[in-house]
XYZ file of C-alpha atoms in Angstrom:
373
model
C -78.180 46.748 56.401
C -81.453 47.271 58.249
C -82.229 43.672 57.589
C -78.624 42.437 58.702
C -79.075 44.556 61.978
C -82.278 43.049 62.510
C -80.976 39.742 62.584
C -78.298 40.411 64.571
C -80.703 41.770 66.938
C -82.682 38.546 66.792
C -79.544 36.381 67.190
C -78.318 38.405 70.063
C -81.637 38.134 72.026
C -82.006 34.506 71.386
C -78.622 33.877 72.596
C -79.521 35.993 75.780
C -82.563 34.221 76.521
C -80.805 30.729 76.163
C -78.375 31.722 78.658
C -81.003 33.016 81.325
C -82.968 29.720 80.806
C -79.614 27.827 81.203
C -78.924 29.677 84.025
C -82.065 29.137 85.935
C -82.311 25.548 84.801
C -79.267 24.669 86.351
C -80.111 26.280 89.757
C -83.109 23.861 89.925
C -81.656 21.294 88.373
C -81.704 18.060 91.092
C -78.015 16.703 92.101
C -79.095 13.480 91.083
C -81.138 12.895 88.090
C -83.170 9.923 87.703
C -81.205 6.691 87.417
C -80.972 4.946 83.973
C -81.743 1.333 83.499
C -78.205 0.450 82.997
C -77.120 2.494 85.946
C -79.955 0.595 87.905
C -78.709 -2.747 87.050
C -75.169 -2.199 86.915
C -72.589 -2.130 84.032
C -69.462 -3.947 85.401
C -67.849 -6.530 83.353
C -68.813 -10.283 84.699
C -65.749 -11.415 87.023
C -64.793 -15.202 86.763
C -66.974 -17.003 89.079
C -65.523 -19.155 92.086
C -66.294 -22.443 90.188
C -64.352 -20.940 87.183
C -61.521 -20.255 89.196
C -61.333 -23.717 90.954
C -61.886 -25.331 87.466
C -58.829 -23.387 86.023
C -56.327 -25.124 88.397
C -57.489 -28.759 86.887
C -54.890 -28.752 84.394
C -52.220 -28.214 87.025
C -53.760 -30.914 89.147
C -53.795 -33.112 86.325
C -50.006 -32.798 85.464
C -49.221 -33.334 88.898
C -51.427 -36.579 89.184
C -49.687 -37.451 85.953
C -46.217 -37.113 87.087
C -47.007 -38.765 90.535
C -48.257 -41.944 88.548
C -44.931 -42.499 87.475
C -43.659 -43.168 91.152
C -46.845 -44.139 92.794
C -50.064 -45.412 91.328
C -51.661 -47.458 94.286
C -49.483 -50.480 93.660
C -50.924 -53.410 95.357
C -53.933 -51.648 96.748
C -57.081 -53.232 96.648
C -60.553 -52.151 97.991
C -63.767 -53.768 98.590
C -66.591 -51.902 96.284
C -69.780 -53.601 96.137
C -68.954 -56.915 97.276
C -66.092 -57.204 95.022
C -62.383 -56.787 95.336
C -61.247 -54.009 93.407
C -57.272 -53.143 92.608
C -56.626 -49.449 92.115
C -53.362 -49.701 90.427
C -53.267 -47.692 87.508
C -56.099 -45.391 88.438
C -54.037 -42.264 88.766
C -52.700 -42.843 84.940
C -56.159 -43.357 83.908
C -57.701 -40.178 85.116
C -54.829 -37.996 84.446
C -54.854 -39.138 80.939
C -58.337 -39.030 80.286
C -58.556 -35.593 81.982
C -55.822 -34.155 79.827
C -57.139 -35.406 76.733
C -60.498 -33.776 77.655
C -59.240 -30.520 78.430
C -56.699 -30.508 75.511
C -59.496 -31.468 73.162
C -61.727 -28.821 74.291
C -58.737 -26.252 74.250
C -57.876 -27.241 70.681
C -61.454 -26.851 69.513
C -61.736 -23.694 70.923
C -58.247 -22.453 69.871
C -59.085 -23.392 66.336
C -62.369 -20.955 66.428
C -59.492 -18.278 66.165
C -56.075 -19.363 65.563
C -54.339 -19.441 63.226
C -55.424 -15.812 62.585
C -53.583 -15.861 59.099
C -53.921 -18.941 56.704
C -51.014 -21.366 57.187
C -49.968 -23.599 54.449
C -50.535 -26.933 56.860
C -52.413 -25.768 59.775
C -55.016 -23.704 57.703
C -56.822 -20.776 59.469
C -59.149 -20.138 62.478
C -63.101 -20.655 61.769
C -63.695 -17.000 62.748
C -60.856 -15.452 60.589
C -61.952 -17.708 57.731
C -65.255 -16.648 57.898
C -64.765 -13.252 58.916
C -66.784 -11.310 56.233
C -70.052 -14.007 56.621
C -69.799 -13.435 60.456
C -69.838 -9.749 60.274
C -72.634 -9.779 58.135
C -74.705 -12.389 60.404
C -73.789 -10.261 63.248
C -75.242 -6.954 61.639
C -78.159 -8.765 60.561
C -79.033 -10.166 63.935
C -78.332 -6.868 65.884
C -80.268 -4.587 63.531
C -83.188 -7.025 63.212
C -83.186 -8.332 66.912
C -81.523 -6.267 68.865
C -82.083 -2.651 67.630
C -85.157 -2.960 65.605
C -88.006 -0.537 66.137
C -90.330 -3.420 67.766
C -87.627 -4.274 70.437
C -86.778 -0.395 71.279
C -90.358 0.536 71.607
C -90.845 -2.519 74.276
C -87.773 -1.557 75.721
C -89.019 2.168 76.132
C -92.309 1.039 77.719
C -90.808 -1.770 80.186
C -88.175 0.612 81.547
C -90.461 3.606 81.965
C -87.155 5.815 81.445
C -89.121 8.177 79.219
C -91.728 8.547 81.849
C -89.210 9.238 84.474
C -87.121 11.833 82.412
C -90.626 13.401 81.561
C -91.701 13.774 85.164
C -88.164 14.976 85.709
C -88.398 17.624 83.035
C -91.851 18.761 84.251
C -90.862 19.224 87.677
C -87.618 21.304 86.688
C -89.639 23.586 84.411
C -92.136 24.161 87.174
C -89.459 25.003 89.699
C -87.947 27.482 87.014
C -90.990 29.121 85.949
C -92.158 29.716 89.632
C -88.869 31.539 90.411
C -89.311 35.068 90.994
C -85.784 35.875 89.640
C -86.504 33.880 86.632
C -89.835 35.822 85.935
C -88.398 39.358 86.881
C -85.202 38.692 84.538
C -87.374 37.191 81.637
C -89.834 40.023 81.573
C -87.061 42.656 81.508
C -85.131 40.648 78.900
C -88.375 40.269 76.712
C -89.578 43.736 77.354
C -86.491 45.256 76.380
C -86.476 43.325 73.146
C -90.031 44.528 72.520
C -89.396 48.129 73.373
C -86.271 48.142 71.054
C -88.289 46.577 68.215
C -91.337 49.032 68.510
C -88.940 51.591 68.717
C -87.604 50.933 65.625
C -88.397 53.557 62.663
C -88.778 51.128 59.914
C -90.921 49.049 62.282
C -92.826 51.899 63.012
C -93.462 53.058 59.368
C -94.382 49.405 58.355
C -96.883 49.225 61.506
C -98.495 52.670 60.026
C -98.748 51.405 56.603
C -100.173 48.197 57.639
C -103.197 50.296 59.564
C -103.698 52.410 56.845
C -103.904 49.285 54.185
C -106.433 47.631 56.829
C -108.473 50.961 56.569
C -108.565 50.625 52.668
C -109.562 47.257 52.772
C -112.208 47.538 55.471
C -115.470 46.017 54.254
C -118.465 46.671 56.619
C -121.743 48.282 55.932
C -122.360 50.611 53.049
C -123.213 53.356 55.484
C -119.871 52.264 57.349
C -117.661 52.572 54.251
C -119.510 55.648 53.119
C -118.809 57.120 56.713
C -114.837 55.937 56.864
C -114.099 57.286 53.218
C -115.913 60.557 53.845
C -113.801 61.154 56.939
C -110.677 59.997 55.262
C -111.387 62.553 52.462
C -112.144 65.269 55.110
C -109.645 64.536 57.896
C -106.989 62.257 56.086
C -104.268 63.985 57.443
C -105.396 64.050 60.934
C -106.547 60.194 60.554
C -102.824 59.154 59.665
C -101.396 61.412 62.310
C -103.775 59.678 65.045
C -102.568 56.140 63.634
C -98.750 57.201 64.025
C -99.282 58.759 67.460
C -100.956 55.152 68.615
C -97.834 53.335 67.067
C -95.277 55.836 68.551
C -96.918 55.422 71.880
C -96.934 51.686 71.779
C -93.379 51.208 73.207
C -94.503 52.845 76.657
C -97.291 50.161 76.897
C -94.618 47.466 76.550
C -94.157 47.067 80.497
C -97.964 46.829 81.051
C -97.976 44.210 78.280
C -95.186 42.133 79.982
C -96.827 42.037 83.119
C -99.270 39.565 81.547
C -96.298 36.990 81.596
C -97.067 35.883 85.062
C -100.521 34.592 84.291
C -99.064 32.882 81.121
C -96.193 31.408 82.967
C -98.594 30.311 85.973
C -100.523 28.221 83.309
C -97.364 26.310 82.288
C -97.236 23.368 84.945
C -100.665 22.980 84.689
C -100.663 22.616 80.815
C -97.399 20.386 81.063
C -99.007 18.005 83.548
C -102.184 17.520 81.395
C -100.256 16.839 78.363
C -97.964 14.580 79.852
C -99.097 11.642 78.103
C -98.816 13.396 74.660
C -94.914 14.617 75.887
C -94.218 10.876 76.566
C -95.775 9.800 73.328
C -93.731 12.287 71.558
C -90.371 11.494 72.826
C -91.033 7.978 71.953
C -91.768 8.799 68.680
C -88.902 11.006 68.379
C -86.533 8.388 69.300
C -88.172 5.642 66.871
C -87.981 8.399 63.953
C -84.129 8.741 64.923
C -83.865 4.903 64.754
C -85.403 4.898 61.357
C -82.981 7.390 60.001
C -80.128 5.314 61.255
C -78.632 2.573 58.862
C -77.809 0.487 61.730
C -76.850 -2.695 59.877
C -74.544 -0.504 57.901
C -73.014 1.075 60.845
C -72.489 -2.238 62.533
C -70.755 -3.594 59.396
C -68.573 -0.654 59.108
C -67.415 -0.826 62.812
C -67.139 -4.575 62.582
C -64.744 -4.273 59.259
C -62.343 -1.850 61.280
C -61.541 -4.567 63.722
C -58.731 -6.736 62.737
C -58.652 -10.486 63.767
C -57.185 -9.720 67.401
C -59.833 -7.185 68.140
C -62.637 -9.798 66.731
C -61.349 -12.434 68.667
C -61.261 -10.054 71.928
C -64.799 -9.070 71.179
C -66.245 -12.513 70.928
C -64.344 -13.904 73.989
C -65.596 -11.098 76.021
C -69.288 -11.429 74.783
C -69.196 -15.015 75.841
C -68.731 -14.214 79.439
C -66.175 -16.692 80.170
C -68.364 -19.612 78.751
C -65.696 -20.598 76.564
C -63.398 -21.030 79.499
C -65.856 -23.193 80.924
C -66.034 -25.319 78.448
C -62.385 -25.839 77.961
C -62.025 -26.623 81.530
C -65.186 -28.799 81.806
C -63.629 -30.881 79.164
C -61.098 -31.984 81.630
C -63.273 -32.615 84.288
C -65.491 -34.770 82.138
C -62.340 -36.534 81.029
C -61.850 -37.534 84.647
C -65.051 -39.172 84.473
C -64.223 -40.993 81.476
C -61.029 -42.461 82.859
C -62.958 -43.637 85.945
C -65.385 -45.291 83.473
C -62.478 -46.879 81.400
C -60.735 -47.967 84.713
C -63.473 -49.833 86.150
C -67.189 -49.370 85.384
C -68.299 -50.789 88.436
C -66.197 -47.951 90.331
C -67.325 -45.329 88.277
C -71.250 -46.084 88.502
C -71.500 -45.331 92.114
C -69.163 -42.437 91.782
C -71.163 -40.953 89.067
C -74.404 -41.495 91.006
C -73.056 -39.704 94.135
C -71.378 -36.999 91.833
C -74.483 -36.068 89.631
C -76.849 -36.009 92.797
C -74.466 -33.728 94.950
C -74.570 -31.344 91.872
C -78.150 -31.162 91.615
C -78.759 -30.807 95.340
C -76.325 -27.998 95.288
C -77.899 -26.101 92.494
C -81.572 -26.421 94.025
C -80.200 -25.176 97.147
C -78.597 -22.285 95.675
C -81.562 -21.278 93.444
C -83.726 -21.208 96.236
C -81.539 -19.091 98.453
C -80.920 -16.576 95.441
C -84.432 -16.176 95.318
C -84.890 -15.143 98.967
């Protein structure tokens, strides 16, 4: 029972101490903690660009041109190009059909990556559903070896400086807490009350007396000192034991004076934290790396991906491509239009392509330089 009571008192004291610490930490915690790297760079999902929105209308435009070609397709219109006469009849049909072929080819190729999700007798199965297990293993290998490896995480931590920011943040909060007079007063009151309670306990006092007497029995000094001590104990043994007991019983009265030394100890905390800031940062980095070593990231990723059905896996891959598959799909239509021009008349296509390519390159250079300003 005494051991259980002692354990209960220790638990209650630890709980009270945590409550006091948390109260003052919250008091001195800034409203805005250091921004994380993700917050600094933003985590919003990429939205379709203006170019993609324009390209997405291309199939509708090609459909309209194809329908118009049945009614009117530059019949009887002839233009002079590079010193030669060129009939434009059939131009709409050529570019609309070629554009459709380019768009549908890319659309079919991308669709076949994911569909059909379930194997069909004639249509087969999409590439990704058919190779689902293999893709999951390759993704798990790539992520665990290249994205969440110790080397990558260490470089990321050092480059981002996040550990240093939170270290300085923690040191500042700790400095403010230990400098708070209310915190010091409450800490000393709590600690002093606990120590007093321990020292007033009869089992503890009896143990301290026994330890003091045992140390006297084990005392080893000069021959003269040992002889004098043994002689005194034979003559005044009861008196010596009573003196020790009186000292032990008076210890609770000296706790207040002992607790006042806490101020000097707390005054040293900010300086010691600052002096050991590099060690704290290194310890934090090592703790993160030890945690990574404990995790079997490859197995975790595999298990999570295996829990995805074909529809979820398709959505994951499409989201991770950041609309690039849509670009490929619609650019097929744009390139098909160019191919239609070449088929219709290569002499018309050459100057058109020259102007188009030059314009795209110039705009790219202009936008790139504007973005760097």
